[in-house]
Every structure is written in C-alpha cells, then in structure tokens.
Coordinates of C-alpha atoms and ligand atoms in Angstrom, one line a residue:
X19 CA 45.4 122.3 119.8
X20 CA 46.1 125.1 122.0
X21 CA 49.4 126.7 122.6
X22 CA 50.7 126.3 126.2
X23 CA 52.8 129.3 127.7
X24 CA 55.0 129.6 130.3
X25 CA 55.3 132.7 131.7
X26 CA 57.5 134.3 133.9
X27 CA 55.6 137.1 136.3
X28 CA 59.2 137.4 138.5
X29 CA 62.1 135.1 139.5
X30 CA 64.0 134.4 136.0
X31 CA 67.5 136.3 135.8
X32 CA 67.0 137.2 139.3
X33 CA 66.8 135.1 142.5
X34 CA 63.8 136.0 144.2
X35 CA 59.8 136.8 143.5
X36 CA 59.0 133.8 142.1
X37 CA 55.9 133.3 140.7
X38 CA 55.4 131.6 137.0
X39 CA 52.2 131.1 135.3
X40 CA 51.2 128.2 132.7
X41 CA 48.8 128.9 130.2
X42 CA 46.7 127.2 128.0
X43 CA 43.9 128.5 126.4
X44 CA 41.5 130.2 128.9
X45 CA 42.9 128.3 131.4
X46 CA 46.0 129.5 133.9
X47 CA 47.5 128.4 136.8
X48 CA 50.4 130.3 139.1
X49 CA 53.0 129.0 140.4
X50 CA 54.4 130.7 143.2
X51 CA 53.8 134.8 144.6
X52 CA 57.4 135.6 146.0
X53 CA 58.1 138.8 146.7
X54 CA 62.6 140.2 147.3
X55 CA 64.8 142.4 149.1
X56 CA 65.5 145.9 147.9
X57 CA 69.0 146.8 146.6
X58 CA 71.2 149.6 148.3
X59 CA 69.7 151.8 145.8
X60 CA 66.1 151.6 146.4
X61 CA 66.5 153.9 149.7
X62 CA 63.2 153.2 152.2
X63 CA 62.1 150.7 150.6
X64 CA 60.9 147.6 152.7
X65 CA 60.3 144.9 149.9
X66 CA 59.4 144.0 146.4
X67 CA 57.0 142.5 144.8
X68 CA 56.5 141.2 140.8
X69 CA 53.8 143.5 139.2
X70 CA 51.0 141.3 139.1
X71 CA 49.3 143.6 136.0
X72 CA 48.9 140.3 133.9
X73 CA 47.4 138.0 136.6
X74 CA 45.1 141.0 137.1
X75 CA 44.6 141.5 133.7
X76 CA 43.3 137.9 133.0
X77 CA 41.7 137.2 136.6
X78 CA 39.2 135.2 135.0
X79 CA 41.1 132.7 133.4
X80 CA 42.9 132.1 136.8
X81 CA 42.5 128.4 137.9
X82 CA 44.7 128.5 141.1
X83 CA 47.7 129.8 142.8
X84 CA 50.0 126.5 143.8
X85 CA 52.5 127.2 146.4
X86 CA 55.7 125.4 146.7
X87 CA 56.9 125.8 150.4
X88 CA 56.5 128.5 152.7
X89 CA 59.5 130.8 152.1
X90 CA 59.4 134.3 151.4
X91 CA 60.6 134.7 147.9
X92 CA 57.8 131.8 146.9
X93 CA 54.7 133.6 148.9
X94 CA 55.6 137.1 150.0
X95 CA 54.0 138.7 147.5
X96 CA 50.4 137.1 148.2
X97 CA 49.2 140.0 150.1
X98 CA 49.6 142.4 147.3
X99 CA 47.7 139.7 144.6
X100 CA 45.2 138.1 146.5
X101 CA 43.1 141.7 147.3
X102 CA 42.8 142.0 143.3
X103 CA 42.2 138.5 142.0
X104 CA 39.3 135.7 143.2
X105 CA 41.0 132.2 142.8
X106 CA 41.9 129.4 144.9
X107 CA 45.5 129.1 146.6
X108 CA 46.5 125.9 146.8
X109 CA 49.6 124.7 149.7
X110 CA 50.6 122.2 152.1
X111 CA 49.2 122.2 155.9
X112 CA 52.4 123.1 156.6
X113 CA 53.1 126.0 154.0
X114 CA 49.5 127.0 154.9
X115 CA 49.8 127.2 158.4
X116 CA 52.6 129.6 158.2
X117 CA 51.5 131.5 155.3
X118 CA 48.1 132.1 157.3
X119 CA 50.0 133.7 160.4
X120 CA 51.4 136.5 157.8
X121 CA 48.6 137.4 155.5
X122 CA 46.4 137.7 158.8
X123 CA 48.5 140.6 159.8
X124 CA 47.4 142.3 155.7
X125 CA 44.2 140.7 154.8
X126 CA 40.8 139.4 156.3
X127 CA 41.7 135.6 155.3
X128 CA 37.6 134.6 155.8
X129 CA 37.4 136.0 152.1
X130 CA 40.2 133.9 150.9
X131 CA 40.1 130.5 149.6
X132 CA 42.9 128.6 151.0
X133 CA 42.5 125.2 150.2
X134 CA 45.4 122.3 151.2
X135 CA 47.1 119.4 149.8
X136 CA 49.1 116.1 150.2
X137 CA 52.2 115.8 147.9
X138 CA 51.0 113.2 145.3
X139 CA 47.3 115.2 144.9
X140 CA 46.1 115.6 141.3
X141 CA 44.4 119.2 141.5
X142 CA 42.2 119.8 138.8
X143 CA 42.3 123.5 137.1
X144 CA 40.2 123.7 134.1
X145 CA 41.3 122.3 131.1
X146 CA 45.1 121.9 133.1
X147 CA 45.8 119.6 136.4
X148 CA 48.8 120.2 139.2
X149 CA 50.6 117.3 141.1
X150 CA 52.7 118.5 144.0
X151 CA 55.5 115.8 144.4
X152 CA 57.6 115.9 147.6
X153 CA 60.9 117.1 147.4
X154 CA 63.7 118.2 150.0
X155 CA 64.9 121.4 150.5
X156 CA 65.3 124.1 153.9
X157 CA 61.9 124.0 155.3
X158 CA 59.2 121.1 155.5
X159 CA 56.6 119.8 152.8
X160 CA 58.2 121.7 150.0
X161 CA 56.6 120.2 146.7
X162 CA 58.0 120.2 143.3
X163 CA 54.6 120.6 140.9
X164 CA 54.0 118.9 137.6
X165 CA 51.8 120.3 135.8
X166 CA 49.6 118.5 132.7
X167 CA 49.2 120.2 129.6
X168 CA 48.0 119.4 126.2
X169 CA 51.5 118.7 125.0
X170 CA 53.2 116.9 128.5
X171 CA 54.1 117.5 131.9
X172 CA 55.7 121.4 132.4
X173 CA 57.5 120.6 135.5
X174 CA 59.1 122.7 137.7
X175 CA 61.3 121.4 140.3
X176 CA 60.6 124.1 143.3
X177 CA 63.8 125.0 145.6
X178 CA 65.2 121.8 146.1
X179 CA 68.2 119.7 147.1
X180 CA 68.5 115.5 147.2
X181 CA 68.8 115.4 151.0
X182 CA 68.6 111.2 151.6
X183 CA 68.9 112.0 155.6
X184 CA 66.5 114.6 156.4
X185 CA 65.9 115.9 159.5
X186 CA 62.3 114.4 159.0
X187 CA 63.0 111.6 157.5
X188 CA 60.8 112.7 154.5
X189 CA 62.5 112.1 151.5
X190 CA 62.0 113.1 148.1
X191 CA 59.4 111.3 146.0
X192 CA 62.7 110.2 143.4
X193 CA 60.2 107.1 141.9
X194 CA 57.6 109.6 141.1
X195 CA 60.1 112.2 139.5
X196 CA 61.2 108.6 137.3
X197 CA 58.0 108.0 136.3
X198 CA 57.1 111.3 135.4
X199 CA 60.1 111.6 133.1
X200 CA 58.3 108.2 131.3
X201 CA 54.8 109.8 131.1
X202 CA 56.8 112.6 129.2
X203 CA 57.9 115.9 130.9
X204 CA 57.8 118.7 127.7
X205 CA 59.8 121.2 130.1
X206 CA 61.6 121.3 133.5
X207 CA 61.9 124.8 135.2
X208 CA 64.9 123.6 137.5
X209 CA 66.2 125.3 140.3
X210 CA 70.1 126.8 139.6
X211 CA 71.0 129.1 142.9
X212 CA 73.7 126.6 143.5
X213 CA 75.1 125.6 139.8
X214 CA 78.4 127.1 140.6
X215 CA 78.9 124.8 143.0
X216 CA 80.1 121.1 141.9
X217 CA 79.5 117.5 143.7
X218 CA 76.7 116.8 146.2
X219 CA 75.4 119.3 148.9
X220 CA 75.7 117.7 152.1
X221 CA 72.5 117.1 154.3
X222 CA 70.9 119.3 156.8
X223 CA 71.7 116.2 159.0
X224 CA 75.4 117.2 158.9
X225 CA 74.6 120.4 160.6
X226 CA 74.1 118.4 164.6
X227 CA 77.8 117.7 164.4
X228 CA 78.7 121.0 164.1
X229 CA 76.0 122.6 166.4
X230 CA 77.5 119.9 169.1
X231 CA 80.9 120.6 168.4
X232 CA 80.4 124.4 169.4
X233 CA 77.4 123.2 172.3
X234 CA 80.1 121.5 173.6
X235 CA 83.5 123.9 173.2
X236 CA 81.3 127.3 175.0
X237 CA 81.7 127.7 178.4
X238 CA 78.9 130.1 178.7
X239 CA 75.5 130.0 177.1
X240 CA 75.3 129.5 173.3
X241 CA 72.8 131.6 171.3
X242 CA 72.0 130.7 167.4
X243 CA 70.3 132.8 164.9
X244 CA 68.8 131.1 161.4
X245 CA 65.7 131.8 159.3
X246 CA 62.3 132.1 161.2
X247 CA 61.5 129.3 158.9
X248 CA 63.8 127.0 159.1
X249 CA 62.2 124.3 161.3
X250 CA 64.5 121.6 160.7
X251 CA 67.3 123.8 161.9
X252 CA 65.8 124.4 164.7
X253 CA 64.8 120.7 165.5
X254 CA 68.7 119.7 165.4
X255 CA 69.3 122.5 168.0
X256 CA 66.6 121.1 170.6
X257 CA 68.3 117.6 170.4
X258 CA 71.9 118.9 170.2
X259 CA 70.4 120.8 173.5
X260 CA 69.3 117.8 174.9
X261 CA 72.2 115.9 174.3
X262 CA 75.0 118.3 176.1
X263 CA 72.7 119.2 178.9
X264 CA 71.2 122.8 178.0
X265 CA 67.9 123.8 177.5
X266 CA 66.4 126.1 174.8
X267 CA 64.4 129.3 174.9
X268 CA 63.3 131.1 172.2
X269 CA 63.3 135.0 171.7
X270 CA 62.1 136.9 168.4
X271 CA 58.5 137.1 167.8
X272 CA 58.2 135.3 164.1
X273 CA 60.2 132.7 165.6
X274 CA 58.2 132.0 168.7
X275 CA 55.3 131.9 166.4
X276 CA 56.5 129.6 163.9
X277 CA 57.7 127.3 166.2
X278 CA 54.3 127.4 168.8
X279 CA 52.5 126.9 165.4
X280 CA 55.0 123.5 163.9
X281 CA 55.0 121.9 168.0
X282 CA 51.2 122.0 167.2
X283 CA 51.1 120.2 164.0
X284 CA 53.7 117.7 165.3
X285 CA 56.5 119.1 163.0
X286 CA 58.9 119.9 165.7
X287 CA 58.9 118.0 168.3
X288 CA 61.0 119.1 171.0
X289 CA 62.8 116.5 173.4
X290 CA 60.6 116.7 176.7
X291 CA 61.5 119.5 179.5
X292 CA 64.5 120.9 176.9
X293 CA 62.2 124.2 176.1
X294 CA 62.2 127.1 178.5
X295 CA 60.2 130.0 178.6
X296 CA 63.3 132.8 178.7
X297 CA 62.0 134.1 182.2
X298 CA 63.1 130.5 183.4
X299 CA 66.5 130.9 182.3
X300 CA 67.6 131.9 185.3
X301 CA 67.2 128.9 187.1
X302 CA 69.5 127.8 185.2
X303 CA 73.8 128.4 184.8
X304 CA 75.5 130.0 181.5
X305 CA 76.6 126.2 180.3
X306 CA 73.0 125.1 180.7
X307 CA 71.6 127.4 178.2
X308 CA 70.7 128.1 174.6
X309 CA 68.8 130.7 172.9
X310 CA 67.1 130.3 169.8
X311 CA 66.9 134.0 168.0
X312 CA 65.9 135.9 165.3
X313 CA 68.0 138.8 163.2
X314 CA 70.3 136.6 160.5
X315 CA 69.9 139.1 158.3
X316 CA 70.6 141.7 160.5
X317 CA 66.9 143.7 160.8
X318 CA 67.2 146.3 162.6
X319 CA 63.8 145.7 164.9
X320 CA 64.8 141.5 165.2
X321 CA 66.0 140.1 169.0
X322 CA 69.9 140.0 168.3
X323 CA 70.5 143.3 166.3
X324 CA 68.6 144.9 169.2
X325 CA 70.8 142.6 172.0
X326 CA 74.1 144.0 170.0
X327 CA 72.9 147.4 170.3
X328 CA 72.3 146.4 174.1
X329 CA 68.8 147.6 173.7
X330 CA 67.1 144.6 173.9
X331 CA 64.9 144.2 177.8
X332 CA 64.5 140.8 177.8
X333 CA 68.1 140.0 177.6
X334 CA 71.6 141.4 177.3
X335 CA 74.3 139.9 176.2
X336 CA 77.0 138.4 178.7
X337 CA 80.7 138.4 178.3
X338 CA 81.5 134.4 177.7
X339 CA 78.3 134.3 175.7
X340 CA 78.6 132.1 171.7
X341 CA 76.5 132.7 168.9
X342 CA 76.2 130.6 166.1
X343 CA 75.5 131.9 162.6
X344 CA 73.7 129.5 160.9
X345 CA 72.3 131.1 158.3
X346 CA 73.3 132.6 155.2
X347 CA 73.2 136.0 154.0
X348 CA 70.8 137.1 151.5
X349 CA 72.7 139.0 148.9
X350 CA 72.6 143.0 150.2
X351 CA 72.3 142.4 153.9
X352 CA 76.1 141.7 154.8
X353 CA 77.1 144.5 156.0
X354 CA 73.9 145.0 158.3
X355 CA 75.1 141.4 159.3
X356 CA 78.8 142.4 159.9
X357 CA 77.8 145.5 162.0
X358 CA 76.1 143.1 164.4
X359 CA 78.5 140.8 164.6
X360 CA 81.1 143.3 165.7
X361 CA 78.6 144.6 167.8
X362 CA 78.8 140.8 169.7
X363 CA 82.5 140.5 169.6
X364 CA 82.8 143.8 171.3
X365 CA 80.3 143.2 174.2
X366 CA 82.5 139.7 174.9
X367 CA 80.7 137.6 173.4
X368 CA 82.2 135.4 170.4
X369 CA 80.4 134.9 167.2
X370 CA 80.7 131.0 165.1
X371 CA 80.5 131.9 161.2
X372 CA 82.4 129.4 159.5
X373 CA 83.2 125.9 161.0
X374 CA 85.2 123.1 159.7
X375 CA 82.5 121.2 160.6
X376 CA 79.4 123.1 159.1
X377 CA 76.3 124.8 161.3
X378 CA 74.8 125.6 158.3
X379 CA 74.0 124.1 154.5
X380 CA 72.3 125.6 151.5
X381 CA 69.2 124.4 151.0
X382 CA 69.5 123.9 147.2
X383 CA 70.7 121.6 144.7
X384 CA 74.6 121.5 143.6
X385 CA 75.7 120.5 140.5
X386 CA 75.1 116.7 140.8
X387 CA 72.4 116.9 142.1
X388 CA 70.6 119.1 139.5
X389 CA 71.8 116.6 136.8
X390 CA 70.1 114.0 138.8
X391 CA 67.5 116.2 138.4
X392 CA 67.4 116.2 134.9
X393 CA 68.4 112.3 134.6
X394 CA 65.1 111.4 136.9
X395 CA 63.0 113.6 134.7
X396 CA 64.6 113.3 130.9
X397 CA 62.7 116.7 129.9
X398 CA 62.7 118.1 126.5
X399 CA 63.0 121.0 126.7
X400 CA 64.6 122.5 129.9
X401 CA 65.0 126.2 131.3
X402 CA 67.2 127.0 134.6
X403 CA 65.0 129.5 137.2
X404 CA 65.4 131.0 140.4
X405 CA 69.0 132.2 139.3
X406 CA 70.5 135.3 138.0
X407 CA 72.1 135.7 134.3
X408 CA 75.4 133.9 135.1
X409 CA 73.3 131.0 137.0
X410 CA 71.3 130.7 133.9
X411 CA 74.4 130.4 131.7
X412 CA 76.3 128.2 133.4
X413 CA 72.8 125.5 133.8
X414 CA 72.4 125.3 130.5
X415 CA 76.4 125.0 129.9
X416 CA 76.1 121.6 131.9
X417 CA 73.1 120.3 130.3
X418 CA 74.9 120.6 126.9
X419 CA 77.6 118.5 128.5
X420 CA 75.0 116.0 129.2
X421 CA 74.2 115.9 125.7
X422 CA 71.6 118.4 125.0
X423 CA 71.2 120.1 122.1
X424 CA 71.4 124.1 122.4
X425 CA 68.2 124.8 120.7
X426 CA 66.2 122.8 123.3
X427 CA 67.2 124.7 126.8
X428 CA 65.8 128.4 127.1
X429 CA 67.3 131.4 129.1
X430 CA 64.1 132.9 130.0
X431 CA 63.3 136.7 130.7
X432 CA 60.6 137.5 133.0
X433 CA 57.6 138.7 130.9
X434 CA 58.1 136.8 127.9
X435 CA 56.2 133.7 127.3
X436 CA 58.0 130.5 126.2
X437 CA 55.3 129.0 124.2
X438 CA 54.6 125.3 122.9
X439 CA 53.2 123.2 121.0
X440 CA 53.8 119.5 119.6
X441 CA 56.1 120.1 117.8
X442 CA 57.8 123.2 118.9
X443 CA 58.8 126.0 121.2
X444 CA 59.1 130.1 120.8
X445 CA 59.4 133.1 123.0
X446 CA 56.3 135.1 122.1
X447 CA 55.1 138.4 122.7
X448 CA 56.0 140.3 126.2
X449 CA 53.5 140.9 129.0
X450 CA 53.4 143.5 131.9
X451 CA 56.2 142.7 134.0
X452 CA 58.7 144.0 135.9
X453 CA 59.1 145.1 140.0
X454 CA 56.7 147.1 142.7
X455 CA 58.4 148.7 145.3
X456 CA 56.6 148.7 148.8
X457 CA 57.5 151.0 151.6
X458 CA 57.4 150.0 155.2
X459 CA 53.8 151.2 155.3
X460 CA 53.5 148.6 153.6
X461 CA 52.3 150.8 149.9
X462 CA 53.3 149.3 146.7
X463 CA 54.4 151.4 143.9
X464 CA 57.0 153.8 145.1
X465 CA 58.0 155.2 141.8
X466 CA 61.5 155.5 139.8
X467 CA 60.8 159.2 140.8
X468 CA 60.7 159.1 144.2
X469 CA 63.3 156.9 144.5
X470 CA 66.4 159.0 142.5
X471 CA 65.0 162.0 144.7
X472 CA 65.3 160.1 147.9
X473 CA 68.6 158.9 146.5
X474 CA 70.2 162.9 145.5
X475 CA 68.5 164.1 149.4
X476 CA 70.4 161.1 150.7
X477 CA 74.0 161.5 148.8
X478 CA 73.5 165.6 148.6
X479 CA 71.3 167.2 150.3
X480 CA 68.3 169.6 150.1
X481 CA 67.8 173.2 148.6
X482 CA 64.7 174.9 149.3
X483 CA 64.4 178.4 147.3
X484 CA 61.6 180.8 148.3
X485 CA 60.7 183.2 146.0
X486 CA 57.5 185.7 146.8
X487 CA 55.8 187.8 143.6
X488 CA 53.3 190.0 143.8
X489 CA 51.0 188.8 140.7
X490 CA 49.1 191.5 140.3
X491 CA 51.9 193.9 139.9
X492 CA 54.4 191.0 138.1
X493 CA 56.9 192.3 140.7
X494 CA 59.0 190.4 143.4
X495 CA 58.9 190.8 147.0
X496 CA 62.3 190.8 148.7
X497 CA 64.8 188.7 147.4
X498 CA 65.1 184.8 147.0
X499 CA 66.0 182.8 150.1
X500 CA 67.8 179.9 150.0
X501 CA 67.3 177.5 152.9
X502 CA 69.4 173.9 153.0
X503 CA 69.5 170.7 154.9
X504 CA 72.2 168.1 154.5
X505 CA 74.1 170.1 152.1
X506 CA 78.1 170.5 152.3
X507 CA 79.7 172.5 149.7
X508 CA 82.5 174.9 150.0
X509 CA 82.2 177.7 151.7
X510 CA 80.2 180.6 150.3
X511 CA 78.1 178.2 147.7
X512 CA 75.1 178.7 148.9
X513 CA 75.9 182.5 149.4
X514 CA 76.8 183.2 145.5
X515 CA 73.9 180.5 144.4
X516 CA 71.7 183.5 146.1
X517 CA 73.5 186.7 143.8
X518 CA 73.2 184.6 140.7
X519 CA 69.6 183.6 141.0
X520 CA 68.3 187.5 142.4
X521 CA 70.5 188.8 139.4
X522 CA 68.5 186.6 137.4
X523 CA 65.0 187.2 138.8
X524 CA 65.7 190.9 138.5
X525 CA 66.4 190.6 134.6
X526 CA 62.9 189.1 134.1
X527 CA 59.8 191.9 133.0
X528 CA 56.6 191.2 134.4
X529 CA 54.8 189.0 132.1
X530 CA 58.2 186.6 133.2
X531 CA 57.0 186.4 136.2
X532 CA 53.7 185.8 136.3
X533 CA 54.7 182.5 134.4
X534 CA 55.2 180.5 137.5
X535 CA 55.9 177.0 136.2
X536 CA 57.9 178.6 133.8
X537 CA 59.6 180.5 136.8
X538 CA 59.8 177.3 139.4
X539 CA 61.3 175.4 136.2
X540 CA 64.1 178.0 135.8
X541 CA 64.9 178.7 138.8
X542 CA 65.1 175.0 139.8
X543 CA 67.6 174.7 136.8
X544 CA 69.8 177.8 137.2
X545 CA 70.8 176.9 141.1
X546 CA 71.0 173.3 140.1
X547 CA 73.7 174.0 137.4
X548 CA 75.7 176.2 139.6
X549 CA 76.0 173.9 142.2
X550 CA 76.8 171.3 139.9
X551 CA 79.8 173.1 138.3
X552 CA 81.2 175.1 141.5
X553 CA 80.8 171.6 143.6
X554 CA 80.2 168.5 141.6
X555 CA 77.1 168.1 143.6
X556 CA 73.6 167.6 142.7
X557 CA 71.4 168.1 145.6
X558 CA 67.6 168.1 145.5
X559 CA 66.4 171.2 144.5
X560 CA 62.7 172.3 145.7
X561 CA 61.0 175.9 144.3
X562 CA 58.9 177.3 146.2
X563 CA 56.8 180.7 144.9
X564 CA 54.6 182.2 147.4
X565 CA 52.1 184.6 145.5
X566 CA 50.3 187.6 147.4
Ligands
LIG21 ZN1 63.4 130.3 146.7
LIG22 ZN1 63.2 128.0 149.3

C-alpha cells in the first residue's frame, strides 16, 4: 500500500506560513497557504511567502487546498499559489467571506474555485478524504482537519485553544476529537505557540471584564486597537459599549470591512443603536464614545499610527483620550508598536497595555490544554507545528512526560517529508522549500542579492565611481570621479580613495583597459578594500565605465 507523506511547504521551526501537504500516491491535499512578516534584516520587504515550487511542481496530483480559519499566516500566501495551480480551495463561509475581500484586491476570483464547508463535512479528494472539525481559537469557524489515509487519520489540530465560554457560544467539537482518537489517529500535527506557558488559557470571555473595567475608569472617550480579524474581540467591545453607555464607531478600512462583511452573515451582532458612523460622533460627549481602530502592529498607513503622528483627517487625538491595546505583538513589530504608543502618551492621551484584569488573551492552547489535546486524540505518532525550534523541543519534552516513547514524536523541518506506512515512519528525501520575499509592489522573489545590497546602502552608504576610456585608443579620459550618498567616513576618505584608484588606472597598458568587466571588477574591489581598512565600512560600491 502506498506510502503517505506529510510534508511541510512552511510553518515547522518557525511560526508563520503555514501550509502542509499530505500525500499519498498521486493524490495530495494542502493544508493551509500562510504567508509571515519580514525580519529587521529583510529591508523593503512587505511579506513572505513559502515557495510553493513543489505544489507547482505536482499541480496535477493536487486534490484541494483546506483552509483552517481566516488568519494571515494560514491564507496569506494564496494570492501567490492560486495564479499557478487549478484546484479547489476548500473554507468556511466565514473564512471564505473574508479571504474573498483580499484575493479580490490580487486575483479575478470568477477563475477560482472556492467551494465552502460545515465543520463535520467529509470532503472527498481522490484516493484521500478531509473532515474539518470545529475547534476554538481567536476568530470564528476555525476547523481542526482530519484527514483519512491508507494507514489512519493524520490530524492536525489548526490554531487552537479549549475556550468552554466562547464569545459565540460555539464550542469545540471535544466528542468528535474522542471518537477520532478511537477510529485511530496515525499522527497529530498540534499547535505549540503557547507550550511555554503552563495551566489553562483563560477564555476570550474574560476579556469584557477588563474592557469594562477601563470603559468604566476613562473620563474621555476610549479607543481600542486589535486584529482586523478578530471578530469576537470586537463583539465584547459593542456590548461592553452598550453596557456603560457609549457607542462605537469604527475607523481603519480592513476593519470596517470585516466587520460590514460579519454584521451581514450574522456573526456580529451589534447591540441595536450602539454603532455610529464616526461623522456622528459628535453628537455625542467624550464619555459617550468608543472607537474601534486599526494599527496593533503599528503599520505605518493603519488609522492610529497615522492619529499618533496627528496626521490622520478624520480624527485627532484629544487630551483625556484611552486606548486599549488588545492585541499582541507579532514578534518584530514592537518597536513600531512602542513608537506609537509614545506618540499617544505624548499627545495626552493614555495608553492600557497590561491590566490586572486582562483586555486581551492568546488565542492558542497552553500547556493543559495541548495535553488535552493529545488525551482526546491518543495519536501515534505526534509532531508539534506552528512553533519555532525551542517550541518544538519543549512539545515533545511534555509528551514524553505523558508517557510517549521518543521514537514516536517527530521534530519536523520544512521540506522534508515524514513518511508512513503500517508499520513505520521516516523522514525521506527533501523537496523545494524554503521563503519568497515580496516587496510592497506586491513581487515575489526579491533575492539574497538584493537584499545584503539594500542592507550595506542602508548601514553604509553608496559609492558611485565613473570612469571614461576611450576604447579605441585603450586610454582614459580625465580622471575617476567618485560620487557618494549616505556615506560618513573620516575626513579625506573619499579624497585619497580617488589618488589610489587614478594611480592604479594609470599603471594599467591599453589592452588593461579595454577589459572592462575585468576593469569594473577591480576597481569595484580596490576602493572597496580601502574603505574597509581606513574606516571599517563597507558601503555599496557601483562602477560605472562610460566608453566613447
Ligand atoms: Zn496561526
Ligand atoms: Zn490563528
């Protein structure tokens, strides 16, 4: 019987572009097309994307593309897959709805197939089959999927948390997990962001007391920032609203989107006359008012970083004014986060981040939880995902204290298979993998290249040298010029960078220089070197022969 194969396109090691396929046979289905956020290092660069050279690769073998829930790091990376494969993508109304709003902006979604689902569907894909079950985490319908093999159930848990007071009273489908564990789950892919945490997450629900606590303390009008996405967030702070008398507007255009689009399907639902368009705010007084906005992460084009920078037309902030963090940052944007919310403090307005009551909660399993995870599901073999090396570690550390035995959990590396079969698993041979880099133009593939360029122009500077010849004589015109932009060295570098190079140039015969890549390459390297050893810099150095 066929082999089945897990294999990791993005998201193991790392948290973020997830996106795993299952194959067996001639037959593969993807779970998941995240895309991440650049490093400090990767300088102009907007997002990234897995490279998707193996989906491409094998296009015709692809059954489906499942989605779990709606959030970035699980379908960001759609709009750079979809133009180059011809398969059906599978979500939720819900994660459908919102992924639809996005890839309109990229792609002519009349060519796509999106088809939906209910949690509990049994989705055929060739010889292979994919049951979303429901499951709790930051943003509605999320689905973990189970999916049937030759060999048992590969399940993978999605983002997740055991929230047993949701703010939609949806709860996870904990009977189905059970009897999935009897049918026979061969692997669990479980969630791990949170594994250094110990007992029990609390519930989203826990989040109203805190949001009324500080509703209740301001004096002036209270704005809170959170994900675009995060519906249920946003739900608490319409009743909270309702409750202490204010009513909510909403500013940031992803936001007033997402929310227009969930009041439609009936997944907020708004006490009536609390929401106010922002015009109407002022009919109203500072302690009557609350403002939902965008910028928790500190982009610089969202609402509030452009309200800190008091360059925002629609509104300004007011001295008296609250905001509310309720968010968490994603690793890399704290200090774009900080900046604004210094920006705040010094226009009068005080900023909420931590609360001994909480206005915010992590959306994913804590230790307990993930054991209850495993307990429900009784895999046998078990690999920790969405989680970076030490994540990975620590996960499998626990489930050894649980009683299982090393040589059944996996630390897996993206691009290498975990392959099965009855009575056995093995990592076997690597596929293409690794990142894409897409600039804000929204073109993948900026290379390693371009980046350590951008990176010396950005710590060092520019050096442009001119250099004219005359080929047909092999003799030079004038002497080198050396032009630079964002350079600071001591004084007279540039200046002595100039004699050393024209001594050099006028050393060379004339078959020297009519070599001109030779000649660029020198050149390049001789002013490089001295700038390095009189300065310890290494600024970007561009040739530039002009032949007439
Ligand atoms: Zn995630
Ligand atoms: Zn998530």
């Amino acid at each position: 019987m066929s082999v089945v194969q897990v294999i990791p396109i993005g998201g193991v090691g790392e948290i973020g572009k997830n996106c795993t396929a299952i194959r067996q046979g001639d037959d593969i289905v993807v779970i998941d097309c995240g895309l991440t956020f650049p490093n400090e290092e990767m300088l102009g660069v907007d997002i990234v994307v897995p490279d998707f050279t193996y989906l491409i690769e094998n296009k015709k073998h692809l059954r489906g593309i499942f989605l779990t829930h709606a959030h970035e790091d699980h379908v960001g990376g759609l709009p750079y897959l979809l133009p180059h494969v011809d398969c059906p993508v599978y979500a939720t109304e819900f994660t459908h709805a919102l992924i639809r709003n996005k890839l309109e902006e990229k792609l002519d979604v009349r060519s796509l197939k999106l088809k939906t689902f209910k949690p509990g569907d049994v989705l055929e894909a060739g010889a292979l089959s994919v049951e979303p079950i429901r499951i709790t985490h930051s943003i509605p319908d999320t689905c973990a999927m189970a999916v049937r093999t030759a060999h048992g159930i590969v399940l993978l848990s999605s983002d997740f948390k055991f929230d047993f007071t949701p703010v939609d009273g949806k709860l996870s489908n904990i009977a189905r997990l059970g009897e999935l564990g009897k049918e026979g789950v061969l692997l669990l892919l479980s969630d791990s962001t949170n594994v250094e945490r110990p007992g029990w997450g609390p519930s989203e629900r826990e989040v109203s007391a805190g949001l009324r606590k500080v509703f209740l303390e301001s004096p002036g009008r209270v704005l809170l920032t959170t994900f675009a996405s995060n519906i249920h967030r946003m739900q608490q702070v319409y009743e909270v609203a309702a409750d202490t008398g204010r009513k909510v507007a909403v500013v940031g255009r992803r936001m007033e989107q997402n929310i227009e689009t969930c009041a439609k399907m009936g997944y907020l639902d708004s006490p009536k006359g609390v929401a106010v368009r922002l015009d109407d705010l002022r009919h109203y007084q500072p302690h009557q008012i609350a403002i939902l906005t965008t910028g928790s992460q500190g982009e610089p084009m969202s609402a509030l970083v452009q309200m800190s920078k008091e360059e925002y037309s629609r509104l300004r902030i007011q001295p008296g004014d609250t905001l509310i963090y309720s968010a968490r940052p994603i690793p890399g944007n704290e200090a774009a986060i900080w900046r604004t919310i210094n920006r705040l403090f010094k226009q009068g307005a005080r900023v909420v981040y931590e609360s001994a009551t909480p206005i915010h909660v992590s959306g994913h399993a804590y230790q307990e939880e993930l054991k209850m995870m495993v307990n429900l599901t009784r895999p046998y073999y078990l690999a920790p995902v969405h989680g970076e090396p030490r994540h990975q570690y620590l996960y499998n550390q626990i489930v050894q204290d649980m009683g299982y035995p090393e040589q059944r959990l996996f630390t897996l590396q993206d691009g290498v298979p975990l392959c099965m079969d009855d009575t056995k698993a093995w990592f076997g041979d690597p596929v293409p993998c690794g990142r894409v880099l897409v600039d804000n133009s929204g073109t993948p593939g900026i290379s390693d290249e371009v980046l350590r360029d951008r990176y010396h122009v950005a710590k060092d500077g520019l050096i442009v040298i001119t250099v004219v010849i005359d080929p047909e004589k092999g003799e030079l015109v004038g002497d080198p010029v050396l032009q630079a932009r964002g350079f600071h060295g001591p004084d007279g570098t540039l200046d002595r960078a100039h004699d050393i190079l024209w001594d050099a140039l006028r050393a060379l015969n004339r078959e020297e220089l009519r070599d001109v890549n030779k000649l660029r390459h020198d050149m390049t390297d001789l002013v490089r070197r001295f700038i390095h050893k009189r300065a310890s810099l290494r600024p970007l150095v561009l040739p530039t022969i002009v032949e007439i």
